[in-house]
Coordinates of C-alpha atoms in Angstrom, one line a residue:
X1 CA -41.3 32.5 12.2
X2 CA -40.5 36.1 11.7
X3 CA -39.4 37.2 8.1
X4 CA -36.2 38.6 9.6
X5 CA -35.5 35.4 11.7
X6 CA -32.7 33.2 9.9
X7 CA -33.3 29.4 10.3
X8 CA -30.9 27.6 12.7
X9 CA -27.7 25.7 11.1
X10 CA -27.9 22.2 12.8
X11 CA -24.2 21.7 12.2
X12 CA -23.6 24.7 13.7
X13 CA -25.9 24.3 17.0
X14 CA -24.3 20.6 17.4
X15 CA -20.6 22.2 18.2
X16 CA -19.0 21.7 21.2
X17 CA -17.4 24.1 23.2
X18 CA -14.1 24.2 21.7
X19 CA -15.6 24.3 18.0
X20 CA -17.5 27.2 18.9
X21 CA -14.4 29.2 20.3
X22 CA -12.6 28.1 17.4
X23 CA -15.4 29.6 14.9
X24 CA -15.7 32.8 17.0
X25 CA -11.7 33.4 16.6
X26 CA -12.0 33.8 12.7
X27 CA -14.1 37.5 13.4
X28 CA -11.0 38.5 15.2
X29 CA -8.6 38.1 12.6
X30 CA -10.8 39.1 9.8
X31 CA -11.3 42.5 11.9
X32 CA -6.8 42.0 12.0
X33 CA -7.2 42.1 8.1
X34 CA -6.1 38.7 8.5
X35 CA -7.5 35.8 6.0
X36 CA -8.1 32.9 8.9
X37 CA -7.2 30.6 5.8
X38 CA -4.3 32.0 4.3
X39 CA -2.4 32.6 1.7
X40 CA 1.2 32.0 0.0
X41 CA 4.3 31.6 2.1
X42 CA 7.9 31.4 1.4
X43 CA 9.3 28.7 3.2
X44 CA 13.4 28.2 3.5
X45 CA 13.9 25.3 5.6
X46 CA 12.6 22.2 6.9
X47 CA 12.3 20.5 10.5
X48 CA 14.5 18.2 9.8
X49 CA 17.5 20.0 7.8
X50 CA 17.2 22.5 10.9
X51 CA 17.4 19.9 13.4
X52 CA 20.2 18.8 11.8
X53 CA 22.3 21.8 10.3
X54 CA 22.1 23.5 14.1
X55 CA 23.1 20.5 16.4
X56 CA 26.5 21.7 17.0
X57 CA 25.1 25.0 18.9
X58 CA 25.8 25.2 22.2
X59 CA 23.3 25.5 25.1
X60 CA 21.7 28.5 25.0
X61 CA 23.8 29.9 21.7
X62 CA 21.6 31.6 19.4
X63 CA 22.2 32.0 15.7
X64 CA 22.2 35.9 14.9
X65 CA 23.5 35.9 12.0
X66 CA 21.1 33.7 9.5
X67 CA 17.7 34.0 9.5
X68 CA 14.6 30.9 8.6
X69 CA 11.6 30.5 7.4
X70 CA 9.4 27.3 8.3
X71 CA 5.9 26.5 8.1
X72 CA 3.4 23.6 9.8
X73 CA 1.4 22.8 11.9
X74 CA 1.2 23.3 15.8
X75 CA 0.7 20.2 17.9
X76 CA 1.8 21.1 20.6
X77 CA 1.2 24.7 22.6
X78 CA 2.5 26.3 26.0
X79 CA 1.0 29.7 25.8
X80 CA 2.7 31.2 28.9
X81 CA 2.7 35.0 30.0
X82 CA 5.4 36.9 27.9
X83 CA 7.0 33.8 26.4
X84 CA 6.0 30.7 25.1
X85 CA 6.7 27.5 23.2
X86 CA 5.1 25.6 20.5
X87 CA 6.6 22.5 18.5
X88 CA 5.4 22.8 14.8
X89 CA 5.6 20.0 12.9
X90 CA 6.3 20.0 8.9
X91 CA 6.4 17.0 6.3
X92 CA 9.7 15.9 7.8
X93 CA 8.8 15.8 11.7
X94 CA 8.9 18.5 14.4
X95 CA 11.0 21.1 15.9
X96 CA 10.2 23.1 19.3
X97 CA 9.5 27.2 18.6
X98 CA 10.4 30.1 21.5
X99 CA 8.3 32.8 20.8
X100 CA 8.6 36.5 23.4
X101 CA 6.5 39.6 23.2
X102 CA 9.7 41.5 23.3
X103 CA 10.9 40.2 20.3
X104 CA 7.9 39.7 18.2
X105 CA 6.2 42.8 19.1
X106 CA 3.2 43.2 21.2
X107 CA 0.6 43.1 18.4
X108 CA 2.3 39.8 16.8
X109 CA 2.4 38.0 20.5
X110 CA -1.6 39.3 20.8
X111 CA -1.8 37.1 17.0
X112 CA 0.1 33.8 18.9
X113 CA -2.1 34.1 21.5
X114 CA -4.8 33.1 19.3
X115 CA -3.8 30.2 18.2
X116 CA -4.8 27.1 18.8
X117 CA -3.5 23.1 18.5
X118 CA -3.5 22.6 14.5
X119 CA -3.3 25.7 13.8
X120 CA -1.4 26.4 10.4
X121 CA 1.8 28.7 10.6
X122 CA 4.7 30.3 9.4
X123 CA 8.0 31.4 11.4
X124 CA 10.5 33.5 10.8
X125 CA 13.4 33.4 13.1
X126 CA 16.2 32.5 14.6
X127 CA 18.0 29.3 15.4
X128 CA 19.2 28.3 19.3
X129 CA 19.7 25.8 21.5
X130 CA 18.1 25.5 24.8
X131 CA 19.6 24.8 28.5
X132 CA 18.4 21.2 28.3
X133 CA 20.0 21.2 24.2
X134 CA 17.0 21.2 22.5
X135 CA 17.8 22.7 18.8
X136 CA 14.8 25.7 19.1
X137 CA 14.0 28.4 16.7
X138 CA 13.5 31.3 18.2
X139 CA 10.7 33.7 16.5
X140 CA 11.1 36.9 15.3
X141 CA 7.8 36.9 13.5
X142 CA 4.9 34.9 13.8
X143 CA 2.8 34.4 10.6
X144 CA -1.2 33.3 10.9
X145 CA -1.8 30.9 8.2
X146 CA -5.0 28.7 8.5
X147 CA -7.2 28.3 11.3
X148 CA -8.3 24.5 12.3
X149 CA -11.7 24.8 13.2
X150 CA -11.9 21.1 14.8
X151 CA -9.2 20.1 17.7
X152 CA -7.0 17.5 17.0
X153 CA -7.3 14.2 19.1
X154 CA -5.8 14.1 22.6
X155 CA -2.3 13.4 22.7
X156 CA -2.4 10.5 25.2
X157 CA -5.6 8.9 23.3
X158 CA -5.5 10.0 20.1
X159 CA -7.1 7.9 17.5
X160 CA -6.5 4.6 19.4
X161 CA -8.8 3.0 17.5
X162 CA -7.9 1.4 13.8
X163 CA -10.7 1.6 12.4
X164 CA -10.9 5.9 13.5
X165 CA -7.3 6.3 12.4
X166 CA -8.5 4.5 8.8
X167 CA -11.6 6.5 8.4
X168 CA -9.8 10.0 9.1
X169 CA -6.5 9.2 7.6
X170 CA -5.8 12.9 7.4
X171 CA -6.0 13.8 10.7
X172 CA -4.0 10.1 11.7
X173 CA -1.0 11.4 9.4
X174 CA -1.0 14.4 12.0
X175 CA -1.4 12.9 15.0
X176 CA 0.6 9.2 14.4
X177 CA 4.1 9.3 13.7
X178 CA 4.2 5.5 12.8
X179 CA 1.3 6.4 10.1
X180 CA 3.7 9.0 8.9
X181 CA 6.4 6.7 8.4
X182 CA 4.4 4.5 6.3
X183 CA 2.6 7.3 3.9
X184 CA 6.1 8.4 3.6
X185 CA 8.3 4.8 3.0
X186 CA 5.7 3.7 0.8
X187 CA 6.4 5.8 -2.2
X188 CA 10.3 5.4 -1.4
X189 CA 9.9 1.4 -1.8
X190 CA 7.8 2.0 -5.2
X191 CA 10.0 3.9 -6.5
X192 CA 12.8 1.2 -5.4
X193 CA 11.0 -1.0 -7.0
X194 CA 11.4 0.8 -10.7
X195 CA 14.8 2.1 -10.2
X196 CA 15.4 -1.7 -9.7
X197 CA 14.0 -3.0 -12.4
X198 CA 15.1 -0.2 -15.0
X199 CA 18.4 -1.3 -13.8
X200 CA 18.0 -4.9 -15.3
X201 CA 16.5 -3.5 -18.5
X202 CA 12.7 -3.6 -17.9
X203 CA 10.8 -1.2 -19.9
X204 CA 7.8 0.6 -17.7
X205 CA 4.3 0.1 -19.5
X206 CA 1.2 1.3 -19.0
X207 CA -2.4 -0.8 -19.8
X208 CA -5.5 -0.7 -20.1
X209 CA -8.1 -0.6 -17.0
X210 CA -11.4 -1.6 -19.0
X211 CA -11.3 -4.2 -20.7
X212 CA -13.8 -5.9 -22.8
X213 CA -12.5 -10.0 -21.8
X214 CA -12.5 -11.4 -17.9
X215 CA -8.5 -12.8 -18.1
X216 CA -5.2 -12.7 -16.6
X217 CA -6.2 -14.7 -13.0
X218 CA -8.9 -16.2 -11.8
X219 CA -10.7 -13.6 -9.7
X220 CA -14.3 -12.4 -9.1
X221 CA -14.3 -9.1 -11.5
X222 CA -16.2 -5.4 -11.0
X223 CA -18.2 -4.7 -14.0
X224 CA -19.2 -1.5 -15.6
X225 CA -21.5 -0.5 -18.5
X226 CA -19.4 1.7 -21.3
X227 CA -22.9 3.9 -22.5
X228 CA -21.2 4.9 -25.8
X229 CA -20.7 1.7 -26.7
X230 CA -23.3 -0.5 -25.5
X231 CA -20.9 -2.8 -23.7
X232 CA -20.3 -4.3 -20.8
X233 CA -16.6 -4.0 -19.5
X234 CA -14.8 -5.3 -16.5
X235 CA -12.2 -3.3 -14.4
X236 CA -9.3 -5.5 -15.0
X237 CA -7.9 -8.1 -12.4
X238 CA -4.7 -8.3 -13.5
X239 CA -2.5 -7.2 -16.6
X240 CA -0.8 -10.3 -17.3
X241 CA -2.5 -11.3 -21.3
X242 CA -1.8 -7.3 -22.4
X243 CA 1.8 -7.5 -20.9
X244 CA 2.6 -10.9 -22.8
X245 CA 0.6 -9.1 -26.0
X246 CA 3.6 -6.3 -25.6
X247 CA 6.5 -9.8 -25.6
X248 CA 4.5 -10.9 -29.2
X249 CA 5.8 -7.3 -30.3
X250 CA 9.4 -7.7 -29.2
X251 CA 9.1 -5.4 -26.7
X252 CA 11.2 -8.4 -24.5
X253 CA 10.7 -7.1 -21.4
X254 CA 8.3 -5.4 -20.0
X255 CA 6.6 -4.0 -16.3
X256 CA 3.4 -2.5 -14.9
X257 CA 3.1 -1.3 -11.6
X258 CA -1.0 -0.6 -11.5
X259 CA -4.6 -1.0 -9.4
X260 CA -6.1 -3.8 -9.7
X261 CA -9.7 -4.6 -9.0
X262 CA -11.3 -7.6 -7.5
X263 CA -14.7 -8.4 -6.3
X264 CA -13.9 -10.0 -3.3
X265 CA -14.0 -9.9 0.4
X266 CA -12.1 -7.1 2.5
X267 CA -9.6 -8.7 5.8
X268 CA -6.2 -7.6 6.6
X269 CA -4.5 -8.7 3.8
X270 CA -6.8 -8.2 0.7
X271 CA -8.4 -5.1 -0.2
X272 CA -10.7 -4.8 -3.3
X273 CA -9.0 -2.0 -4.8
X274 CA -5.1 -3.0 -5.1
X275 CA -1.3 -2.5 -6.7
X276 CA 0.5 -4.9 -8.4
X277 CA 3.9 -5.3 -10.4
X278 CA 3.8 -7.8 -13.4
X279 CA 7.0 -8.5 -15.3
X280 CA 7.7 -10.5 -18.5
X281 CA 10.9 -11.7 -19.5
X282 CA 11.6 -12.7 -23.2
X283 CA 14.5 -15.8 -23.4
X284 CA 13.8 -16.2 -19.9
X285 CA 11.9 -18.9 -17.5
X286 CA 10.9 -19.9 -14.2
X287 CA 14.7 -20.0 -12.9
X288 CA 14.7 -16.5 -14.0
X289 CA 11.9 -15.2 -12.3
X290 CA 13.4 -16.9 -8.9
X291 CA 17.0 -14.8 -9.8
X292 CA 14.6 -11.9 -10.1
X293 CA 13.0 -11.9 -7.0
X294 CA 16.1 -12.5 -4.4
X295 CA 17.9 -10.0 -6.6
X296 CA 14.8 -7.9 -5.6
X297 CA 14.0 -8.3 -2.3
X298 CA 17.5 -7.7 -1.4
X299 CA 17.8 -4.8 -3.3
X300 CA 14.7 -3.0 -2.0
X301 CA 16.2 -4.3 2.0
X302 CA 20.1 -2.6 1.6
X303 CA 18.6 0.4 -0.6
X304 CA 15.3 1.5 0.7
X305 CA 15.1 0.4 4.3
X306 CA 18.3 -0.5 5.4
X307 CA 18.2 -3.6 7.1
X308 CA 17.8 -7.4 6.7
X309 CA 15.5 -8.7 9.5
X310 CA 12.2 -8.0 9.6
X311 CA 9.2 -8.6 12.2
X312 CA 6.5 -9.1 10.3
X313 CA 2.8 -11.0 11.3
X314 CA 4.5 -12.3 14.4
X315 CA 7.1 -13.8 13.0
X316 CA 10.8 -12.7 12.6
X317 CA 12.1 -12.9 9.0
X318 CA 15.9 -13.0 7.8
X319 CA 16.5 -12.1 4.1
X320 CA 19.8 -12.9 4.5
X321 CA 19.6 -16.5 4.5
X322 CA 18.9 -18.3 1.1
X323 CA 15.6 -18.3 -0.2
X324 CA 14.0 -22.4 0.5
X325 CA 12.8 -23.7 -2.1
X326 CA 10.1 -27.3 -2.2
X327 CA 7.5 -28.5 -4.3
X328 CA 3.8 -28.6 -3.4
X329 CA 3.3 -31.9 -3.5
X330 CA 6.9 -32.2 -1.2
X331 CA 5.0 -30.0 1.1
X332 CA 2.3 -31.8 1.3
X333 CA 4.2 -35.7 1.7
X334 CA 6.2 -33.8 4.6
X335 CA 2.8 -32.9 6.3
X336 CA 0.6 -35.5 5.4
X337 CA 1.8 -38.5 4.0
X338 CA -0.2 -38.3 1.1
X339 CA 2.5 -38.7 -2.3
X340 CA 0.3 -37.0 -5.0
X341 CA 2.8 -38.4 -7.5
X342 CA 1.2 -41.6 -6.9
X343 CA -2.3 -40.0 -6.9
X344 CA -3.4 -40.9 -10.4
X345 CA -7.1 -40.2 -10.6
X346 CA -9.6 -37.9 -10.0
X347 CA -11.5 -40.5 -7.7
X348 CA -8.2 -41.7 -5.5
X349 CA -8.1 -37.8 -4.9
X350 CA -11.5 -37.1 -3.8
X351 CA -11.3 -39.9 -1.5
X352 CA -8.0 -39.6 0.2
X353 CA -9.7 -35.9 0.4
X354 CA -12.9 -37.5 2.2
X355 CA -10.4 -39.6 4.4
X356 CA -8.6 -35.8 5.4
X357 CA -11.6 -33.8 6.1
X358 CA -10.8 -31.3 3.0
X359 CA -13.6 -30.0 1.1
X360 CA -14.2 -30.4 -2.4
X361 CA -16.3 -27.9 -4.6
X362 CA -18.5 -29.2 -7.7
X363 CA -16.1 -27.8 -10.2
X364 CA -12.7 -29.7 -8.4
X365 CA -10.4 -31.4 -10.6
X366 CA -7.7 -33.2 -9.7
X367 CA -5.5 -30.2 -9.3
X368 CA -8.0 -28.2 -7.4
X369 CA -8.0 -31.0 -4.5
X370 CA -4.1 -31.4 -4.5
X371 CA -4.2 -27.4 -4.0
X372 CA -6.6 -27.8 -1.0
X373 CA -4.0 -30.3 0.3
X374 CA -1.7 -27.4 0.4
X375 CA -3.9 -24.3 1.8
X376 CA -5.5 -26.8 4.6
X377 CA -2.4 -28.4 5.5
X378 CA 0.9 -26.4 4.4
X379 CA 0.9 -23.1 4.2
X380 CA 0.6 -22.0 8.3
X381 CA 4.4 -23.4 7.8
X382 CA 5.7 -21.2 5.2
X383 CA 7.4 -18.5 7.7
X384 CA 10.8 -17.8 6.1
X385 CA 11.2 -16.6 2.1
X386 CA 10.2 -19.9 0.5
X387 CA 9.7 -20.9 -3.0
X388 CA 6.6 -23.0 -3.7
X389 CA 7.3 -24.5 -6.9
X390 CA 5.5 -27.0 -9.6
X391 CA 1.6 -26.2 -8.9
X392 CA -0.7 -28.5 -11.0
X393 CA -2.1 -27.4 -14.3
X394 CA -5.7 -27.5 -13.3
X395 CA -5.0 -24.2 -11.4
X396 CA -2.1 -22.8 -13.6
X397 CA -4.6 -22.2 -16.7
X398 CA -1.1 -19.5 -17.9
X399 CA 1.8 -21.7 -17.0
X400 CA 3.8 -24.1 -19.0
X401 CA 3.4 -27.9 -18.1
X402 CA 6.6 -29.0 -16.7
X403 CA 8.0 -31.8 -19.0
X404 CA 9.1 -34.4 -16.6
X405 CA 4.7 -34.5 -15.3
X406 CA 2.4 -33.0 -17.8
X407 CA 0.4 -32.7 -14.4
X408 CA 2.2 -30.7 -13.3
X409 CA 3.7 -26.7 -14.7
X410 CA 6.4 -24.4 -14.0
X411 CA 5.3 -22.1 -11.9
X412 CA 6.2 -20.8 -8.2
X413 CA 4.6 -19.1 -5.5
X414 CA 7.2 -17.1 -2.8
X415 CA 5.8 -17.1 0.5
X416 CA 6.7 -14.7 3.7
X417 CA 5.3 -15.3 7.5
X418 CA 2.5 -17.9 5.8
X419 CA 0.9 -15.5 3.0
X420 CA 2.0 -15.1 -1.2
X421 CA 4.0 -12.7 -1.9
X422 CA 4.3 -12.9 -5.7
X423 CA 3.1 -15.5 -8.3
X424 CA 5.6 -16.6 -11.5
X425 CA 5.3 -18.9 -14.3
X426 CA 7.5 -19.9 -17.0
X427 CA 5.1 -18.3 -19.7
X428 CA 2.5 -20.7 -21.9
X429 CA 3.4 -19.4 -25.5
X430 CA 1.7 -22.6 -27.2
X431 CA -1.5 -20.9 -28.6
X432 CA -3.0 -24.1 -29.2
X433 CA -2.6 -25.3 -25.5
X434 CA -3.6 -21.9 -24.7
X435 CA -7.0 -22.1 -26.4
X436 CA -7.6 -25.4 -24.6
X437 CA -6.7 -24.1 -21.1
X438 CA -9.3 -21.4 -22.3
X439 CA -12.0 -23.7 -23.2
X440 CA -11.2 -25.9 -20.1
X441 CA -11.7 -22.6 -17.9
X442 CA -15.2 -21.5 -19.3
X443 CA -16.5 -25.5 -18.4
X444 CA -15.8 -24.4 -15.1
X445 CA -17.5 -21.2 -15.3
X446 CA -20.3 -23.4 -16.2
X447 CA -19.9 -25.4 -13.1
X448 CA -20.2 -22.8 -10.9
X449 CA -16.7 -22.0 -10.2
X450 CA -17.4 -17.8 -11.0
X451 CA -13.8 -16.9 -10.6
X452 CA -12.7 -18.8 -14.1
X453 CA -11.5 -16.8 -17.6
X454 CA -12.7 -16.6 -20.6
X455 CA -11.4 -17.0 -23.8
X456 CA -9.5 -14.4 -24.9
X457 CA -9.3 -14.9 -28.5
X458 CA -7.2 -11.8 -29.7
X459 CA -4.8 -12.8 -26.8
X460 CA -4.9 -16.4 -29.0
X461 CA -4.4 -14.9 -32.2
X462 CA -1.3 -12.6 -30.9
X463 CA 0.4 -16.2 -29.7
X464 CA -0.2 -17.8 -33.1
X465 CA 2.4 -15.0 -34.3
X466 CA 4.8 -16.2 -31.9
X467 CA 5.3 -15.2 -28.6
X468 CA 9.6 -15.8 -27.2
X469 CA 10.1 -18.4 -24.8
X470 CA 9.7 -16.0 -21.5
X471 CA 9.4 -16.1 -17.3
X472 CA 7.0 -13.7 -15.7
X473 CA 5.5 -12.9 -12.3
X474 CA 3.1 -10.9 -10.7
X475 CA 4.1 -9.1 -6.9
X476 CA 1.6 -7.5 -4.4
X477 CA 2.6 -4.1 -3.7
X478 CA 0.8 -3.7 -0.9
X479 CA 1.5 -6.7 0.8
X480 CA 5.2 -5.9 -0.3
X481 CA 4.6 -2.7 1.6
X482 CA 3.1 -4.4 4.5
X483 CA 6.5 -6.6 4.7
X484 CA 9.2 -4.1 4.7
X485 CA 6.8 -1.3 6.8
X486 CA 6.1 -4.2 9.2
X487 CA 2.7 -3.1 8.8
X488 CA 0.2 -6.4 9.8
X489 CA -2.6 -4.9 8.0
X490 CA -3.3 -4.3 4.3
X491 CA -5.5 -0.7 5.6
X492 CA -2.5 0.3 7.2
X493 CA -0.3 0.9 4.2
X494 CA -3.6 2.1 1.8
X495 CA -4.0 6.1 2.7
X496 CA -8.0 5.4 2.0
X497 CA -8.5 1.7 2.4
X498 CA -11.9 0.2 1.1
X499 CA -14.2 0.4 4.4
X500 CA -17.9 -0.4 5.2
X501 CA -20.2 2.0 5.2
X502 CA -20.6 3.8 8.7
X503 CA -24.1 3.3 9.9
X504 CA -25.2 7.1 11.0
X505 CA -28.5 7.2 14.0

């Protein structure tokens, strides 16, 4: 090779045809004095607020006497002889453009003429409406702003398929109104959510992310090494023992919407990286919790999205209608047969389990099986808001025991189209039934069941200073989301989901 002779850029050599016209463009405006990638613009108006403000023109009216300013993005182009149209489209949607050489000038048409689908611009105009009554601006002056060096996807395919449209969410919030609608309803129903609960006298709270002590669910955690002090952490899994920490200092009640992080498996419903809202009442209990949720549900329905039936997962969903209510072991007699009120022993349970077909793990107690019961035989019924209430104490290491079964504790799980929607106990606030639940979770660790606390022993010692009687529950924003978007996958309502690595050739 020559001294003089540059080496060849690979991604350059690999662009198609249209990439390379693209790239060849940017020469043209530079020699215009034009940045291809812009700079500041004033912008007066949006697509929308046009769209609307203008609807009462008539059919080929134009409006002389006010002038706008928009800018977006072109997705779609008719570049015509003289005249042309373009639809721009801003955060708020689209709106169609009339652009002529005689009223632009001759040098600014030659500047639309190099533009190209994506394209970044800004308008300065005129508003009309056309002989079909299509609310149009018409341009007075066209205004390069940022050159899009890669084409956006066809419009009849587009980015078809999911797991495209997941990987290059940024160009499927162009080219996917339905996307849109989600990237934009999802912060609406969050911030629903706060107004809400501000509005029954919730205190927002925000905790800590690393913490030194696996607790607060049962959950396989994501550990990292803190260098400075020579100790291993875990990204938390939920924030439920430093919320009730906050109820021990009268703080009475208390909310944190957060990410949580779990070490788990990625499907359509759980992603490894997540949001949830926990709340904890002081003076309050399980009933409360239950008041909570309708009130909330119905709240986020009439003020956020307007409407009380919902298809979601395949199923069609009325909020309107009373929230059901049943026990698990109810659930489980209606399905089965099987009374686990008259199950009194670990053994009778691991055999009527044998004579079912459900599968029993090392570390199953006699909760565990009555739980597997419910998963294997109950929950692919659970379509309309139900409570599923009383779960056994062998899995409800946080929840009080219900007096009338020891067995037994006050606790519900809500359920939409056969999948949790939020998780509620009346609060444990006996530190010394606390310790043992503790001590009864690390014998599982030790039996192989991996997803089991630890004891927390400051969480102990803040009880023994007396935490109120108190409800508390624990909702899953996204799959919130995915419920009142009607979104049937959890990567659908994430803007950068948790994906497998792409294998590259």
């Amino acid at each position: 090779m020559e001294n003089n002779q540059q080496p060849k850029n690979p991604a350059v050599n690999d662009l198609n045809d249209q990439e390379q016209r693209r790239r060849e463009k940017l020469d043209l405006y530079r020699a215009q004095g034009i940045d291809p990638f812009g700079h500041q613009y004033d912008v007066d108006s949006t697509s929308i607020g046009l769209k609307e403000d203008y609807a009462s023109l008539q059919p080929e009216e134009v409006k002389e006497d006010k002038e706008v300013r928009i800018a977006g993005r072109i997705v779609l182009l008719r570049k015509m002889g003289k005249a042309s149209f373009f639809t721009l489209q801003d955060k708020w949607g689209k709106i169609q453009c009339y652009i002529r050489q005689d009223v632009v000038g001759e040098e600014n048409y030659k500047l639309f003429k190099l533009a190209d689908l994506g394209d970044i611009c800004g308008i300065r105009g005129h508003m009309m409406k056309t002989k079909t009554g299509e609310v149009t601006i018409r341009v007075s002056e066209y205004t390069h702003l940022v050159k899009a060096l890669r084409p956006l996807p066809d419009k009849f395919h587009g980015l078809s398929d999911p797991e495209d449209r997941r990987r290059h969410r940024y160009v499927d919030l162009i080219v996917n109104d339905d996307s849109r609608r989600v990237a934009f309803l999802r912060p609406k129903i969050v911030r629903g959510i706060r107004d809400f609960m501000d509005s029954e006298g919730f205190v927002e709270v925000e905790t800590t992310i690393l913490q030194p002590i696996l607790g607060g669910a049962n959950a396989k955690p994501f550990i990292t090494h803190y260098n400075a002090l020579d100790q291993d952490f875990y990204l938390r899994i939920a924030t439920e023992l430093s919320l009730k920490r906050l109820l021990v200092g009268d703080m009475e009640r208390v909310y944190e919407i957060g990410r949580m992080f779990r070490n788990e498996g990625i499907d359509s419903t759980h992603n490894p990286e997540f949001t949830t809202m926990e709340a904890y009442q002081a003076f309050g209990n399980l009933d409360s919790m239950v008041e909570l949720t309708e009130k909330l549900f119905h709240y986020l329905a009439d003020k956020v999205i307007g409407k009380q039936q919902y298809h979601w997962l395949g199923y069609d969903i009325d909020l309107s209608k009373p929230f059901k209510k049943i026990t698990m072991t109810e659930a489980i007699k209606e399905k089965t047969g099987v009374d686990f009120y008259q199950v009194k022993t670990l053994d009778e349970a691991k055999a009527l389990a044998a004579k079912f077909g459900v599968e029993v793990e090392p570390h199953f107690l006699w909760g565990h099986i009555l739980n597997a019961f419910f998963e294997k035989f109950c929950e692919a019924d659970l379509v309309q808001p139900t409570f599923v209430c009383q779960h056994p104490v062998d899995i409800s290491p946080l929840a009080k025991k219900d007096p009338s079964d020891p067995r037994f504790t006050q606790r519900f799980e809500m359920y939409i189209s056969t999948h949790e929607m939020c998780n509620a106990f009346t609060e444990l606030n006996d530190p010394i039934d606390q310790r043992a639940r503790f001590e009864e979770q690390v014998e599982e660790k030790r039996k192989g069941n991996d997803e089991a606390c630890e004891v927390d022993e400051d969480f102990c010692e803040a009880l023994e200073y007396g935490m109120p009687p108190a409800g508390g529950i624990g909702y899953g924003i996204d799959r919130l989301v995915m419920f009142f978007t009607e979104s049937d996958s959890i990567r659908d309502v994430l803007l950068f989901p948790t994906l497998k690595r792409k294998e590259t050739k």
